[in-house]
Amino acid sequence: MSEKDNLHNADGNEDLNSKAITTAETVADNQDASTQESTPSEETETVQPVEEHSETIDTTETADTTERGENATSDTTNNSEAATSIKNDAHVDEIEESNAEDAEDEGNVERHSIEDKDYHAMSMEQLADEFETLLKTKKVQTIKSHVDEIKSEFNSKFSEILDEKKEEFLSEGGNEIDFFYSSPLKKRFNALYKDYKNSLNAYYKTLETNLKANLENRLRIIEDIKGLINVEENINTTYKHFKDLQEEWRNAGPIPRDKYNNAWNTYHHHVEIFYDFLHLNRDLRDMDFKHNLDQKLKIIDRAEELAKDDNVTRAFRELQVLHKMWKEDLGPVDKEHREAIWERFSNATKTIHDKRQAYYADVDKAHEANLQKKEAIIAKIEAIAKDDLSSHQAWQNKIKVIEGLRTEFFNAGKVPIKVNEATWAKFKSAVRTFNKKKNSFYKGLKKDQYTNLQKKLELIKIAEDHKDSEDFETVTPLMKKIQSEWKEIGHVPRKDSDKIWKRFKAACNHYFDKLNAERNAANKGQVEAFEKKTKLLEELKELQLSGTPEADLETIKQKTEEWNAIGPVPQNKRFIEGKFGKTIDGLFNNLKMDKSEVEMIKFENKLEHLSQPEDTRLLDNEHHFIRKKIDEVRGEINQLENNLQFFSNIDETNPLVKDVLNNIENHKENLAVWEEKFKKLKELY
């Protein structure tokens, strides 16, 4: 026997807590437990309404038999009053409307169990992925609200990109009528949406046919129940026939939502009339009344438990199921209990309704806070858009800041629906203003880069035209000049940068490689001289003097002559001459001879090295240096002699005067050496 059989079986043995209430809990547990719930919205693709059935509740209708009498009229009136009470309660209307929507298809539970996500914070790629997942894993009739929100967010983000691409196109001189932009991601999304619409249309086409058939079947069942009171047969047979019709009603399938309440109210009206008719067999009626009362009391107990639940979304979803069971699975109770149990059930429903309204009031407050965040972000973007930037780096930095603010905007959460479009439009306008200024800057920058490109192409032509030249004396300065000019020219378009640099570098390298090869051949002797001098320098560093001045002086002279005989070294290797001079000076300093004499020997040795016929610049430099030293020493002597005038009344034995006199004498000896050096130097000119 099915659960529905048990729920309506007159013996009342079925435990609602173990099955019916558990069913309600299971359904509710499968609902979306997120903190925000969408208010059910009407489907865009509505099923065409079926023709209104003429059958409505007639509260004045009575049976032809005298047995119904006042009881039937009283029960019918009482039922009408209850219906009026229910109709006037907003908290019950909310449940009824939601259940009516769910009754139109069999995906109601799944629709409520789909997780609500923050589509606003998702990227276009994530939105497309989410759309595809819904299509593959959920029934098409259950995902409309999610698809609508995904589509709205995707189109808004794509519209922003489209505006930016259009602005770039126009800034580069394009004609607005010629603008077109798409992307693989947009094509993918459009294909997904087309599949969705095709599947949804096919579903509704089938559903429309089924809804009409189910409605006709249910209206036929109502007519059959109405006819039971006029059938002359055993009451037990009639009662069994009635129970079969009830089971047939429960299995009749969904009907159009706009016919839902009227059909169910008409059905309940005639069911109650039948129960009034059953007063001829009170045992059967009372068993049903008792069973229905027990089950409704259990539903009330569960509803009162839900009224204490802090998860208002879950409580509301399970309450929907309880109302559906109350209305669709259970029949009437004795009229003496009807008002009391409905009052309890209605009160529990109102408590949940009020908590739900308070919850949405808090959600509205959160949305208002999100609106303030987004307005602050928009204000920052507008302020940045007013900045006048003049460099590529400055714009790149601001672009990163704008990207960060865009991310903040999308992550700030939902705003009140009434200002959602206006807020989004204001955000796009601020970003568009920034992008226009950015594109204007880069338009001018691209123009400059194109000019720079032409300049560098001209330099490339010069380099390539002269890369094979053997007129090194003329071309080498030219090649160095264009290399310097290349560095002074600014940026070129990125797509051309690497390509033209490689061409220019290849031409220059080709020329200088050829030049270096030529010089290496000419300087081969200088390279060999450098190698010999390097070896000789190492020997000098290890040389040990004998201690005999004449012999040691001859040794130093021989090594110097040997060094000079080797010849010049390459220009970039002349540092070795300085090392040689320091080494020779060290050897001279170790000679046991008069310092002045040693100094002159060192100088004569130096002159031999400086007097190279191919380069007189070294002698010129030395000439200038000695003249400068002579002038400095003379100046110091004059200064010291002037200082002596302050000691005219002091004895020359005075330590201070004596020190000045000694200092003057030392400077004069030093001056004599420099003058002798100058004399030797003049002899070479």
CSV table of N, CA and C in Angstrom, one decimal, residues 161-181 439 443 446:
chain,number,residue,atom,x,y,z
A,161,ILE,N,32.8,45.6,-22.2
A,161,ILE,CA,33.9,45.3,-23.1
A,161,ILE,C,33.6,45.9,-24.5
A,162,LEU,N,32.4,45.7,-24.9
A,162,LEU,CA,32.0,46.1,-26.3
A,162,LEU,C,32.1,47.7,-26.4
A,163,ASP,N,31.7,48.4,-25.4
A,163,ASP,CA,31.9,49.8,-25.4
A,163,ASP,C,33.4,50.2,-25.5
A,164,GLU,N,34.2,49.5,-24.7
A,164,GLU,CA,35.6,49.8,-24.7
A,164,GLU,C,36.2,49.5,-26.1
A,165,LYS,N,35.9,48.4,-26.7
A,165,LYS,CA,36.4,48.1,-28.0
A,165,LYS,C,35.9,49.0,-29.1
A,166,LYS,N,34.7,49.5,-28.9
A,166,LYS,CA,34.2,50.4,-29.9
A,166,LYS,C,34.9,51.8,-29.8
A,167,GLU,N,35.2,52.2,-28.6
A,167,GLU,CA,35.9,53.4,-28.4
A,167,GLU,C,37.3,53.4,-28.9
A,168,GLU,N,38.0,52.2,-28.7
A,168,GLU,CA,39.3,52.0,-29.3
A,168,GLU,C,39.2,52.1,-30.9
A,169,PHE,N,38.2,51.4,-31.4
A,169,PHE,CA,38.0,51.4,-32.9
A,169,PHE,C,37.8,52.8,-33.4
A,170,LEU,N,37.0,53.6,-32.8
A,170,LEU,CA,36.7,54.9,-33.3
A,170,LEU,C,38.0,55.8,-33.1
A,171,SER,N,38.7,55.6,-31.9
A,171,SER,CA,39.9,56.4,-31.7
A,171,SER,C,41.0,56.2,-32.7
A,172,GLU,N,41.0,55.0,-33.3
A,172,GLU,CA,42.0,54.7,-34.4
A,172,GLU,C,41.5,55.1,-35.7
A,173,GLY,N,40.4,55.9,-35.8
A,173,GLY,CA,39.9,56.4,-37.1
A,173,GLY,C,38.9,55.5,-37.8
A,174,GLY,N,38.4,54.5,-37.1
A,174,GLY,CA,37.3,53.7,-37.7
A,174,GLY,C,36.0,54.4,-37.8
A,175,ASN,N,35.2,53.9,-38.7
A,175,ASN,CA,33.8,54.4,-38.9
A,175,ASN,C,32.9,53.6,-38.1
A,176,GLU,N,32.0,54.3,-37.3
A,176,GLU,CA,31.1,53.6,-36.4
A,176,GLU,C,30.2,52.6,-37.1
A,177,ILE,N,29.8,52.8,-38.3
A,177,ILE,CA,29.0,51.9,-39.0
A,177,ILE,C,29.7,50.6,-39.3
A,178,ASP,N,31.0,50.6,-39.4
A,178,ASP,CA,31.8,49.4,-39.7
A,178,ASP,C,32.2,48.6,-38.5
A,179,PHE,N,31.9,49.1,-37.3
A,179,PHE,CA,32.3,48.4,-36.1
A,179,PHE,C,31.6,47.1,-35.8
A,180,PHE,N,32.4,46.1,-35.5
A,180,PHE,CA,31.8,44.8,-35.1
A,180,PHE,C,32.8,44.1,-34.2
A,181,TYR,N,32.3,43.6,-33.1
A,181,TYR,CA,33.2,42.8,-32.2
A,181,TYR,C,32.4,41.6,-31.6
A,439,ASN,N,42.3,55.9,-24.1
A,439,ASN,CA,42.4,55.7,-25.5
A,439,ASN,C,42.9,56.9,-26.3
A,443,LYS,N,46.2,57.0,-28.4
A,443,LYS,CA,46.1,57.3,-29.9
A,443,LYS,C,47.2,58.3,-30.2
A,446,LYS,N,50.5,56.4,-30.1
A,446,LYS,CA,50.7,55.5,-31.3
A,446,LYS,C,51.2,56.4,-32.5
